[in-house]
PDB file of C-alpha atoms in Angstrom:
ATOM      1  CA  MET A 114       0.155   0.122  -0.135  1.00 42.00           C
ATOM      2  CA  TYR A 115       1.152   3.192  -0.847  1.00 54.00           C
ATOM      3  CA  VAL A 116       0.240   6.238   0.690  1.00 64.00           C
ATOM      4  CA  LEU A 117      -0.053   9.803  -1.058  1.00 76.00           C
ATOM      5  CA  SER A 118       2.284  12.707   0.131  1.00 87.00           C
ATOM      6  CA  ARG A 119      -0.659  15.023   0.875  1.00 89.00           C
ATOM      7  CA  VAL A 120      -2.349  12.182   2.964  1.00 92.00           C
ATOM      8  CA  ALA A 121       1.227  11.540   4.936  1.00 93.00           C
ATOM      9  CA  ASP A 122       1.670  15.351   5.687  1.00 95.00           C
ATOM     10  CA  SER A 123      -1.918  15.495   6.977  1.00 96.00           C
ATOM     11  CA  VAL A 124      -1.835  12.706   9.258  1.00 96.00           C
ATOM     12  CA  TYR A 125       1.298  13.920  10.407  1.00 97.00           C
ATOM     13  CA  TRP A 126       0.426  17.309  11.420  1.00 97.00           C
ATOM     14  CA  LEU A 127      -2.562  16.313  12.368  1.00 98.00           C
ATOM     15  CA  ASN A 128      -1.284  14.343  15.498  1.00 98.00           C
ATOM     16  CA  ARG A 129       1.689  16.969  15.670  1.00 98.00           C
ATOM     17  CA  TYR A 130      -1.195  19.622  15.969  1.00 98.00           C
ATOM     18  CA  VAL A 131      -3.200  17.286  18.534  1.00 98.00           C
ATOM     19  CA  GLU A 132       0.048  16.767  20.750  1.00 98.00           C
ATOM     20  CA  ARG A 133       0.492  20.680  20.884  1.00 97.00           C
ATOM     21  CA  ALA A 134      -2.606  21.418  22.004  1.00 97.00           C
ATOM     22  CA  GLU A 135      -2.523  18.994  24.886  1.00 97.00           C
ATOM     23  CA  SER A 136       1.065  19.953  25.673  1.00 95.00           C
ATOM     24  CA  TYR A 137       0.007  23.810  26.111  1.00 94.00           C
ATOM     25  CA  ALA A 138      -3.330  22.898  28.323  1.00 96.00           C
ATOM     26  CA  ARG A 139      -1.169  20.799  30.334  1.00 95.00           C
ATOM     27  CA  LEU A 140       1.510  23.369  31.212  1.00 92.00           C
ATOM     28  CA  ILE A 141      -1.364  25.938  31.833  1.00 93.00           C
ATOM     29  CA  GLU A 142      -3.300  23.199  34.156  1.00 94.00           C
ATOM     30  CA  THR A 143       0.153  22.861  35.842  1.00 91.00           C
ATOM     31  CA  TYR A 144       1.098  26.226  36.505  1.00 89.00           C
ATOM     32  CA  TRP A 145      -2.103  27.597  37.105  1.00 90.00           C
ATOM     33  CA  GLN A 146      -2.444  24.678  40.305  1.00 89.00           C
ATOM     34  CA  LEU A 147       1.209  25.963  41.356  1.00 87.00           C
ATOM     35  CA  SER A 148       0.094  29.648  41.367  1.00 86.00           C
ATOM     36  CA  VAL A 149      -2.960  28.314  43.216  1.00 85.00           C
ATOM     37  CA  GLU A 150      -0.859  26.705  46.094  1.00 83.00           C
ATOM     38  CA  ASN A 151       2.540  28.992  45.712  1.00 82.00           C
ATOM     39  CA  PRO A 152       1.981  31.854  44.094  1.00 78.00           C
ATOM     40  CA  GLU A 153       5.373  32.920  45.050  1.00 75.00           C
ATOM     41  CA  LEU A 154       7.167  30.838  42.984  1.00 72.00           C
ATOM     42  CA  THR A 155       5.079  31.351  39.596  1.00 70.00           C
ATOM     43  CA  GLY A 156       6.508  34.668  38.499  1.00 71.00           C
ATOM     44  CA  PRO A 157       9.278  33.972  35.935  1.00 70.00           C
ATOM     45  CA  LEU A 158       6.991  30.786  34.120  1.00 75.00           C
ATOM     46  CA  TRP A 159       4.167  32.653  32.354  1.00 78.00           C
ATOM     47  CA  PRO A 160       6.445  35.304  30.805  1.00 78.00           C
ATOM     48  CA  ALA A 161       8.930  32.093  30.244  1.00 76.00           C
ATOM     49  CA  LEU A 162       6.095  29.978  28.701  1.00 78.00           C
ATOM     50  CA  LEU A 163       4.970  32.832  26.497  1.00 79.00           C
ATOM     51  CA  GLU A 164       8.555  33.298  25.070  1.00 74.00           C
ATOM     52  CA  THR A 165       8.927  29.290  24.572  1.00 73.00           C
ATOM     53  CA  THR A 166       5.072  28.920  22.643  1.00 74.00           C
ATOM     54  CA  ALA A 167       4.342  31.626  21.248  1.00 59.00           C
ATOM     55  CA  ASP A 168       5.385  33.808  17.807  1.00 58.00           C
ATOM     56  CA  THR A 169       7.964  36.350  18.877  1.00 54.00           C
ATOM     57  CA  SER A 170       5.733  39.527  16.757  1.00 60.00           C
ATOM     58  CA  VAL A 171       3.121  38.490  18.033  1.00 63.00           C
ATOM     59  CA  LEU A 172       4.456  38.255  21.551  1.00 59.00           C
ATOM     60  CA  GLN A 173       5.441  41.455  21.291  1.00 60.00           C
ATOM     61  CA  GLU A 174       2.386  43.110  21.157  1.00 62.00           C
ATOM     62  CA  ALA A 175       1.097  41.400  23.862  1.00 57.00           C
ATOM     63  CA  SER A 176       3.800  41.112  26.439  1.00 56.00           C
ATOM     64  CA  GLU A 177       1.798  44.711  27.765  1.00 56.00           C
ATOM     65  CA  ARG A 178       0.238  44.242  30.634  1.00 60.00           C
ATOM     66  CA  LEU A 179       0.392  40.814  31.433  1.00 70.00           C
ATOM     67  CA  SER A 180      -1.397  39.244  34.001  1.00 78.00           C
ATOM     68  CA  GLN A 181      -1.898  35.424  34.866  1.00 83.00           C
ATOM     69  CA  GLU A 182      -5.383  35.189  33.409  1.00 86.00           C
ATOM     70  CA  THR A 183      -4.007  37.620  29.903  1.00 84.00           C
ATOM     71  CA  THR A 184      -1.663  35.041  29.802  1.00 86.00           C
ATOM     72  CA  ILE A 185      -3.783  31.977  29.333  1.00 90.00           C
ATOM     73  CA  ALA A 186      -6.131  33.520  27.345  1.00 90.00           C
ATOM     74  CA  PHE A 187      -3.487  34.229  24.813  1.00 89.00           C
ATOM     75  CA  LEU A 188      -1.990  30.771  24.992  1.00 91.00           C
ATOM     76  CA  ALA A 189      -5.288  29.349  24.993  1.00 94.00           C
ATOM     77  CA  PHE A 190      -7.642  31.242  22.682  1.00 94.00           C
ATOM     78  CA  ASP A 191      -6.203  34.097  20.598  1.00 90.00           C
ATOM     79  CA  ARG A 192      -6.576  33.694  17.055  1.00 90.00           C
ATOM     80  CA  GLN A 193      -3.654  35.945  16.184  1.00 88.00           C
ATOM     81  CA  ASN A 194      -1.117  33.311  18.317  1.00 89.00           C
ATOM     82  CA  PRO A 195      -0.138  30.560  15.933  1.00 91.00           C
ATOM     83  CA  ASN A 196       0.714  28.249  18.614  1.00 91.00           C
ATOM     84  CA  SER A 197      -2.773  28.957  20.922  1.00 94.00           C
ATOM     85  CA  ILE A 198      -4.642  25.499  21.999  1.00 97.00           C
ATOM     86  CA  LEU A 199      -7.557  26.958  19.588  1.00 97.00           C
ATOM     87  CA  SER A 200      -5.347  27.783  16.490  1.00 97.00           C
ATOM     88  CA  CYS A 201      -3.668  24.081  17.029  1.00 97.00           C
ATOM     89  CA  LEU A 202      -7.201  22.514  16.990  1.00 98.00           C
ATOM     90  CA  LEU A 203      -8.487  24.495  13.670  1.00 98.00           C
ATOM     91  CA  ALA A 204      -4.995  23.351  11.994  1.00 98.00           C
ATOM     92  CA  ALA A 205      -6.133  19.876  13.419  1.00 98.00           C
ATOM     93  CA  ARG A 206      -9.419  19.738  11.987  1.00 98.00           C
ATOM     94  CA  GLU A 207      -8.581  20.942   8.618  1.00 97.00           C
ATOM     95  CA  ASN A 208      -5.910  18.589   8.234  1.00 97.00           C
ATOM     96  CA  ALA A 209      -8.273  15.928   9.059  1.00 97.00           C
ATOM     97  CA  ARG A 210     -10.855  17.065   6.904  1.00 97.00           C
ATOM     98  CA  SER A 211      -8.583  16.797   3.677  1.00 95.00           C
ATOM     99  CA  ILE A 212      -8.173  13.301   4.332  1.00 95.00           C
ATOM    100  CA  ARG A 213     -11.465  11.980   6.037  1.00 95.00           C
ATOM    101  CA  GLU A 214     -11.409   9.044   3.798  1.00 93.00           C
ATOM    102  CA  LYS A 215      -8.410   7.773   5.371  1.00 93.00           C
ATOM    103  CA  ILE A 216      -9.302   8.069   9.087  1.00 95.00           C
ATOM    104  CA  SER A 217     -12.332   6.598  11.035  1.00 96.00           C
ATOM    105  CA  LYS A 218     -15.165   8.355  11.835  1.00 96.00           C
ATOM    106  CA  ASP A 219     -14.694   8.121  15.486  1.00 97.00           C
ATOM    107  CA  MET A 220     -11.164   9.916  14.910  1.00 97.00           C
ATOM    108  CA  TRP A 221     -12.982  12.852  12.628  1.00 97.00           C
ATOM    109  CA  GLU A 222     -15.920  13.430  15.374  1.00 97.00           C
ATOM    110  CA  THR A 223     -13.590  13.554  17.924  1.00 97.00           C
ATOM    111  CA  ILE A 224     -11.221  15.794  16.591  1.00 97.00           C
ATOM    112  CA  HIS A 225     -14.137  18.297  15.038  1.00 97.00           C
ATOM    113  CA  GLU A 226     -16.097  18.216  18.741  1.00 97.00           C
ATOM    114  CA  LEU A 227     -13.057  18.940  20.436  1.00 97.00           C
ATOM    115  CA  TYR A 228     -12.534  21.985  18.203  1.00 98.00           C
ATOM    116  CA  THR A 229     -16.062  22.985  18.620  1.00 97.00           C
ATOM    117  CA  GLN A 230     -15.637  22.665  22.600  1.00 96.00           C
ATOM    118  CA  VAL A 231     -12.860  25.447  22.811  1.00 97.00           C
ATOM    119  CA  LEU A 232     -14.317  27.531  19.861  1.00 97.00           C
ATOM    120  CA  GLN A 233     -17.491  27.753  22.234  1.00 96.00           C
ATOM    121  CA  GLN A 234     -15.820  28.563  25.504  1.00 95.00           C
ATOM    122  CA  ALA A 235     -13.486  31.614  23.336  1.00 94.00           C
ATOM    123  CA  GLU A 236     -16.527  33.171  21.761  1.00 93.00           C
ATOM    124  CA  SER A 237     -18.355  33.073  25.058  1.00 93.00           C
ATOM    125  CA  ARG A 238     -15.849  34.898  26.948  1.00 89.00           C
ATOM    126  CA  LYS A 239     -16.893  38.659  27.669  1.00 83.00           C
ATOM    127  CA  SER A 240     -13.544  40.099  28.258  1.00 83.00           C
ATOM    128  CA  PRO A 241      -9.479  39.356  27.432  1.00 76.00           C
ATOM    129  CA  SER A 242      -8.723  38.746  31.003  1.00 78.00           C
ATOM    130  CA  ASP A 243     -12.339  36.408  31.235  1.00 86.00           C
ATOM    131  CA  ILE A 244     -11.144  32.482  31.120  1.00 90.00           C
ATOM    132  CA  PRO A 245     -12.541  29.211  32.417  1.00 91.00           C
ATOM    133  CA  ASP A 246     -11.437  27.480  35.450  1.00 91.00           C
ATOM    134  CA  ILE A 247      -8.711  24.882  35.147  1.00 93.00           C
ATOM    135  CA  ALA A 248     -11.277  21.867  34.657  1.00 94.00           C
ATOM    136  CA  PHE A 249     -12.152  23.191  31.353  1.00 96.00           C
ATOM    137  CA  PHE A 250      -7.988  22.570  30.753  1.00 96.00           C
ATOM    138  CA  ARG A 251      -7.973  19.232  32.395  1.00 96.00           C
ATOM    139  CA  GLN A 252     -11.010  18.117  30.532  1.00 96.00           C
ATOM    140  CA  LEU A 253      -8.940  19.244  27.299  1.00 96.00           C
ATOM    141  CA  ARG A 254      -6.097  17.422  28.182  1.00 96.00           C
ATOM    142  CA  ARG A 255      -7.740  14.486  28.922  1.00 96.00           C
ATOM    143  CA  SER A 256      -9.998  14.787  25.398  1.00 96.00           C
ATOM    144  CA  CYS A 257      -6.565  14.953  23.630  1.00 96.00           C
ATOM    145  CA  GLN A 258      -5.241  12.010  25.203  1.00 96.00           C
ATOM    146  CA  ALA A 259      -8.632  10.179  24.213  1.00 96.00           C
ATOM    147  CA  PHE A 260      -8.230  11.030  20.473  1.00 97.00           C
ATOM    148  CA  TYR A 261      -5.141   8.956  21.073  1.00 96.00           C
ATOM    149  CA  GLY A 262      -6.942   6.432  22.067  1.00 96.00           C
ATOM    150  CA  ILE A 263      -9.345   6.234  19.590  1.00 97.00           C
ATOM    151  CA  SER A 264      -6.850   6.594  16.705  1.00 96.00           C
ATOM    152  CA  ASP A 265      -5.019   3.788  17.715  1.00 95.00           C
ATOM    153  CA  SER A 266      -8.098   1.591  17.865  1.00 96.00           C
ATOM    154  CA  THR A 267      -9.775   2.614  14.945  1.00 96.00           C
ATOM    155  CA  LEU A 268      -7.388   3.200  12.627  1.00 95.00           C
ATOM    156  CA  SER A 269      -5.411   0.441  10.687  1.00 94.00           C
ATOM    157  CA  HIS A 270      -1.955   0.564  11.490  1.00 94.00           C
ATOM    158  CA  ASP A 271      -0.407   0.674   8.181  1.00 92.00           C
ATOM    159  CA  GLU A 272       1.093   3.307   6.778  1.00 93.00           C
ATOM    160  CA  THR A 273      -1.146   6.113   7.465  1.00 93.00           C
ATOM    161  CA  TYR A 274      -0.586   5.160  11.112  1.00 95.00           C
ATOM    162  CA  PHE A 275       2.824   5.102  10.800  1.00 96.00           C
ATOM    163  CA  PHE A 276       2.883   8.722   9.733  1.00 96.00           C
ATOM    164  CA  ALA A 277       0.681   9.580  12.778  1.00 97.00           C
ATOM    165  CA  LEU A 278       3.203   8.294  15.228  1.00 97.00           C
ATOM    166  CA  LEU A 279       5.951  10.375  13.350  1.00 97.00           C
ATOM    167  CA  GLY A 280       3.910  13.422  14.181  1.00 98.00           C
ATOM    168  CA  ARG A 281       3.054  12.405  17.434  1.00 98.00           C
ATOM    169  CA  SER A 282       6.535  11.446  18.958  1.00 98.00           C
ATOM    170  CA  LEU A 283       8.381  13.801  17.468  1.00 98.00           C
ATOM    171  CA  GLU A 284       6.099  16.533  18.979  1.00 98.00           C
ATOM    172  CA  ARG A 285       6.398  14.777  21.985  1.00 97.00           C
ATOM    173  CA  ALA A 286       9.971  14.793  22.087  1.00 98.00           C
ATOM    174  CA  ASP A 287       9.940  18.646  21.576  1.00 96.00           C
ATOM    175  CA  LYS A 288       7.507  19.480  23.997  1.00 95.00           C
ATOM    176  CA  THR A 289       9.614  17.511  26.515  1.00 96.00           C
ATOM    177  CA  THR A 290      12.712  19.382  25.788  1.00 95.00           C
ATOM    178  CA  ARG A 291      10.962  22.709  25.775  1.00 91.00           C
ATOM    179  CA  ILE A 292       9.919  22.047  29.215  1.00 90.00           C
ATOM    180  CA  LEU A 293      12.354  21.131  30.619  1.00 91.00           C
ATOM    181  CA  ASP A 294      14.296  24.254  29.102  1.00 87.00           C
ATOM    182  CA  LEU A 295      11.222  26.517  30.340  1.00 80.00           C
ATOM    183  CA  GLN A 296      11.972  25.431  33.853  1.00 73.00           C
ATOM    184  CA  SER A 297      15.479  24.317  33.665  1.00 75.00           C
ATOM    185  CA  TYR A 298      15.604  27.042  36.801  1.00 62.00           C
ATOM    186  CA  MET A 299      14.113  24.564  38.852  1.00 61.00           C
ATOM    187  CA  LEU A 300      16.305  22.128  38.126  1.00 61.00           C
ATOM    188  CA  THR A 301      19.780  24.044  38.426  1.00 60.00           C
ATOM    189  CA  GLY A 302      19.090  27.267  40.241  1.00 55.00           C
ATOM    190  CA  GLU A 303      19.180  27.929  43.813  1.00 53.00           C
ATOM    191  CA  GLU A 304      15.463  27.349  44.254  1.00 51.00           C
ATOM    192  CA  GLN A 305      16.811  23.549  44.252  1.00 54.00           C
ATOM    193  CA  SER A 306      17.094  23.212  47.538  1.00 56.00           C
ATOM    194  CA  GLY A 307      14.376  22.358  51.018  1.00 58.00           C
ATOM    195  CA  ASP A 308      10.456  22.189  50.528  1.00 64.00           C
ATOM    196  CA  THR A 309      10.828  25.086  47.749  1.00 68.00           C
ATOM    197  CA  GLY A 310      13.040  22.903  45.598  1.00 68.00           C
ATOM    198  CA  LEU A 311      10.633  19.566  46.182  1.00 76.00           C
ATOM    199  CA  ILE A 312       8.020  21.636  45.078  1.00 79.00           C
ATOM    200  CA  LEU A 313       9.563  22.801  42.017  1.00 77.00           C
ATOM    201  CA  SER A 314      10.513  19.609  40.972  1.00 83.00           C
ATOM    202  CA  PHE A 315       7.360  18.296  41.422  1.00 86.00           C
ATOM    203  CA  ALA A 316       6.140  20.983  39.028  1.00 86.00           C
ATOM    204  CA  VAL A 317       8.111  19.661  36.168  1.00 89.00           C
ATOM    205  CA  LEU A 318       7.433  16.117  37.369  1.00 93.00           C
ATOM    206  CA  ARG A 319       3.389  16.759  36.373  1.00 92.00           C
ATOM    207  CA  ALA A 320       3.898  19.573  33.546  1.00 92.00           C
ATOM    208  CA  THR A 321       5.321  16.079  31.842  1.00 95.00           C
ATOM    209  CA  SER A 322       2.618  14.043  33.268  1.00 95.00           C
ATOM    210  CA  ALA A 323       5.629  11.943  34.370  1.00 96.00           C
ATOM    211  CA  HIS A 324       5.047  12.378  38.647  1.00 94.00           C
ATOM    212  CA  GLU A 325       3.425   9.042  39.363  1.00 96.00           C
ATOM    213  CA  MET A 326       6.051   6.723  36.769  1.00 97.00           C
ATOM    214  CA  PHE A 327       9.080   8.930  38.119  1.00 97.00           C
ATOM    215  CA  SER A 328       8.012   7.417  41.600  1.00 95.00           C
ATOM    216  CA  GLN A 329       7.972   4.186  41.208  1.00 96.00           C
ATOM    217  CA  ALA A 330      11.255   4.394  39.101  1.00 95.00           C
ATOM    218  CA  TYR A 331      13.704   6.538  41.538  1.00 95.00           C
ATOM    219  CA  PRO A 332      13.603   6.497  45.299  1.00 92.00           C
ATOM    220  CA  ARG A 333      14.296  10.465  45.635  1.00 91.00           C
ATOM    221  CA  VAL A 334      13.443  13.264  43.732  1.00 89.00           C
ATOM    222  CA  SER A 335      16.274  15.420  42.620  1.00 88.00           C
ATOM    223  CA  ALA A 336      17.447  17.242  39.570  1.00 87.00           C
ATOM    224  CA  GLU A 337      19.477  14.355  38.155  1.00 90.00           C
ATOM    225  CA  ASN A 338      16.940  12.002  38.223  1.00 93.00           C
ATOM    226  CA  ILE A 339      14.549  13.952  36.867  1.00 93.00           C
ATOM    227  CA  LEU A 340      16.490  14.431  33.963  1.00 94.00           C
ATOM    228  CA  ASP A 341      17.694  10.966  33.850  1.00 96.00           C
ATOM    229  CA  PHE A 342      13.878  10.055  33.595  1.00 97.00           C
ATOM    230  CA  LEU A 343      12.625  12.725  30.933  1.00 97.00           C
ATOM    231  CA  LEU A 344      15.816  12.524  28.878  1.00 97.00           C
ATOM    232  CA  LEU A 345      16.836   8.630  28.982  1.00 97.00           C
ATOM    233  CA  SER A 346      13.839   6.182  29.569  1.00 97.00           C
ATOM    234  CA  ARG A 347      13.356   3.694  27.393  1.00 97.00           C
ATOM    235  CA  THR A 348       9.727   2.765  28.453  1.00 97.00           C
ATOM    236  CA  PHE A 349       8.167   6.181  29.664  1.00 98.00           C
ATOM    237  CA  PRO A 350       6.097   7.766  26.574  1.00 97.00           C
ATOM    238  CA  ARG A 351       7.371  11.423  26.961  1.00 97.00           C
ATOM    239  CA  ALA A 352      10.768  10.597  27.788  1.00 98.00           C
ATOM    240  CA  VAL A 353      12.830  11.810  24.821  1.00 98.00           C
ATOM    241  CA  THR A 354      14.690   8.194  24.152  1.00 98.00           C
ATOM    242  CA  ALA A 355      11.123   6.556  23.884  1.00 98.00           C
ATOM    243  CA  CYS A 356      10.056   9.288  21.399  1.00 98.00           C
ATOM    244  CA  LEU A 357      12.815   8.552  19.205  1.00 98.00           C
ATOM    245  CA  LEU A 358      12.660   4.986  19.507  1.00 98.00           C
ATOM    246  CA  GLN A 359       8.833   5.425  18.441  1.00 98.00           C
ATOM    247  CA  ILE A 360      10.078   7.419  15.825  1.00 98.00           C
ATOM    248  CA  GLU A 361      12.761   4.823  14.688  1.00 96.00           C
ATOM    249  CA  TYR A 362       9.849   2.217  14.982  1.00 95.00           C
ATOM    250  CA  ALA A 363       8.087   3.871  12.342  1.00 96.00           C
ATOM    251  CA  LEU A 364      10.645   5.352   9.637  1.00 95.00           C
ATOM    252  CA  ARG A 365      11.311   1.478   9.753  1.00 92.00           C
ATOM    253  CA  SER A 366       7.958   0.001   9.338  1.00 92.00           C
ATOM    254  CA  LEU A 367       7.535   2.998   6.541  1.00 92.00           C
ATOM    255  CA  ALA A 368      10.687   1.300   4.812  1.00 86.00           C
ATOM    256  CA  LEU A 369       8.915  -2.374   3.920  1.00 75.00           C
ATOM    257  CA  GLU A 370      11.301  -4.297   2.463  1.00 54.00           C
ATOM    258  CA  GLN A 371      14.230  -1.769   2.314  1.00 58.00           C
ATOM    259  CA  LYS A 372      17.405  -3.244   4.495  1.00 60.00           C
ATOM    260  CA  GLY A 373      20.417  -1.295   5.894  1.00 58.00           C
ATOM    261  CA  PHE A 374      21.635   0.093   8.978  1.00 63.00           C
ATOM    262  CA  PHE A 375      20.419   3.685   8.193  1.00 70.00           C
ATOM    263  CA  ILE A 376      17.375   3.297   6.084  1.00 81.00           C
ATOM    264  CA  ASN A 377      17.241   6.999   5.155  1.00 90.00           C
ATOM    265  CA  LYS A 378      18.614  10.268   6.223  1.00 92.00           C
ATOM    266  CA  ALA A 379      15.962  10.943   8.984  1.00 94.00           C
ATOM    267  CA  HIS A 380      16.370   7.120  10.180  1.00 94.00           C
ATOM    268  CA  LYS A 381      20.237   8.202  10.369  1.00 94.00           C
ATOM    269  CA  LYS A 382      19.503  11.341  12.422  1.00 96.00           C
ATOM    270  CA  VAL A 383      17.652   9.157  14.642  1.00 97.00           C
ATOM    271  CA  LYS A 384      19.973   6.799  15.123  1.00 96.00           C
ATOM    272  CA  GLN A 385      22.855   8.723  15.924  1.00 96.00           C
ATOM    273  CA  LEU A 386      20.647  10.897  18.266  1.00 97.00           C
ATOM    274  CA  LEU A 387      19.743   7.792  20.203  1.00 97.00           C
ATOM    275  CA  LEU A 388      23.637   6.724  20.191  1.00 96.00           C
ATOM    276  CA  GLU A 389      24.380  10.174  21.654  1.00 96.00           C
ATOM    277  CA  LEU A 390      21.483  10.005  24.526  1.00 97.00           C
ATOM    278  CA  ARG A 391      22.751   6.515  25.599  1.00 95.00           C
ATOM    279  CA  HIS A 392      26.201   7.783  26.378  1.00 94.00           C
ATOM    280  CA  THR A 393      24.896  11.269  28.315  1.00 94.00           C
ATOM    281  CA  ASP A 394      25.772  11.633  31.657  1.00 94.00           C
ATOM    282  CA  VAL A 395      22.908  13.474  32.951  1.00 92.00           C
ATOM    283  CA  SER A 396      24.870  14.752  36.495  1.00 89.00           C
ATOM    284  CA  ARG A 397      26.849  16.887  34.074  1.00 90.00           C
ATOM    285  CA  LEU A 398      23.877  18.495  33.085  1.00 89.00           C
ATOM    286  CA  VAL A 399      22.817  19.601  36.539  1.00 80.00           C
ATOM    287  CA  GLY A 400      24.048  23.524  36.086  1.00 76.00           C
ATOM    288  CA  ASP A 401      24.837  25.940  33.287  1.00 78.00           C
ATOM    289  CA  GLN A 402      25.406  23.500  30.938  1.00 86.00           C
ATOM    290  CA  LEU A 403      21.288  22.265  30.907  1.00 89.00           C
ATOM    291  CA  ASN A 404      20.541  25.028  28.619  1.00 88.00           C
ATOM    292  CA  ALA A 405      22.760  24.651  25.627  1.00 91.00           C
ATOM    293  CA  TYR A 406      22.330  20.845  25.606  1.00 94.00           C
ATOM    294  CA  LEU A 407      18.399  21.283  25.221  1.00 94.00           C
ATOM    295  CA  ASP A 408      19.214  23.824  22.802  1.00 92.00           C
ATOM    296  CA  ASN A 409      21.406  21.432  20.832  1.00 95.00           C
ATOM    297  CA  LEU A 410      18.796  18.559  21.644  1.00 96.00           C
ATOM    298  CA  GLN A 411      15.921  21.009  20.255  1.00 95.00           C
ATOM    299  CA  MET A 412      17.745  21.871  17.083  1.00 96.00           C
ATOM    300  CA  ARG A 413      18.473  17.901  16.462  1.00 97.00           C
ATOM    301  CA  LEU A 414      14.578  17.024  16.633  1.00 97.00           C
ATOM    302  CA  ASN A 415      13.858  20.046  14.421  1.00 97.00           C
ATOM    303  CA  GLU A 416      16.578  18.625  11.551  1.00 97.00           C
ATOM    304  CA  ILE A 417      14.980  14.707  12.179  1.00 98.00           C
ATOM    305  CA  GLY A 418      11.760  16.804  11.583  1.00 97.00           C
ATOM    306  CA  ASP A 419      13.229  18.537   8.406  1.00 96.00           C
ATOM    307  CA  GLU A 420      14.462  15.230   6.922  1.00 96.00           C
ATOM    308  CA  ILE A 421      11.354  13.587   7.566  1.00 96.00           C
ATOM    309  CA  THR A 422       9.351  16.520   5.273  1.00 95.00           C
ATOM    310  CA  ARG A 423      12.048  15.854   2.949  1.00 93.00           C
ATOM    311  CA  THR A 424      12.014  12.677   2.571  1.00 92.00           C
ATOM    312  CA  TYR A 425       8.103  11.781   2.342  1.00 92.00           C
ATOM    313  CA  PHE A 426       6.007  15.186   1.921  1.00 90.00           C
ATOM    314  CA  VAL A 427       8.417  17.247  -0.551  1.00 77.00           C
ATOM    315  CA  SER A 428       6.956  16.249  -4.152  1.00 57.00           C
ATOM    316  CA  SER A 429      10.213  15.203  -6.638  1.00 42.00           C
ATOM    317  CA  SER A 430       8.488  17.026  -9.359  1.00 35.00           C
TER     318      SER A 430
END
């Protein structure tokens, strides 16, 4: 079976946009909860989150008179922000619409309903600072996760599925590195001591939905253990290594009968990065080196995405 590049591109980006929306809903939920429990600790987080997720030109206009409420509204509902949850779900729905013949009815209905719910919430706001309560973002996060369960159980695990897996896993790896980068001061700064350090460390784990699985794997919460888990775990779905293994699996599955250690340039970059991660000493990252390391990791993931696009989505004509 051969999937047209148009279909492959759409299903890939459908999953990237849903994963992006889920990540932002989870970040908003985490920081909101932290601001309720420990408001004195969240000051640097909201501006940093804007800088990490928003388009720079839009950000400059939105940065005036920022409050927690207007920041959440900008990240969730602003149509001028191409990375807002509403914008991501609109893009996801349009990609799903273009390939309705290739996805299941349940997948289409789920993404359509999810977008409609967020749109209705956005249109019901009475002022720029009018936002729903935290339960809205918790339900939004769960709805995005439900979409993946529906996708896995109603979509044939053929080429279309593997392109979906590529998009989901690459976006997930990218967001894990960005969350670590965004919250690196929690792991490397003076805050890493006493009760404050413990609170901030748990915030990093909650922002990656990793708290429970981390607690099963490590007897103690520390910056080194958190980095080890979120960068190097082969079994936790949001760990960078686990995501890269999923990408490698999808690329090999798409290659069918093609043999060789490196299938294509994208696969070569994935294998090289996996090898480097295997030899990473996370104890050396707890300090000033962490930001530079994460920046390089994000660049490498972007290069993998570029190679996937050149290999599968760009027409040779």
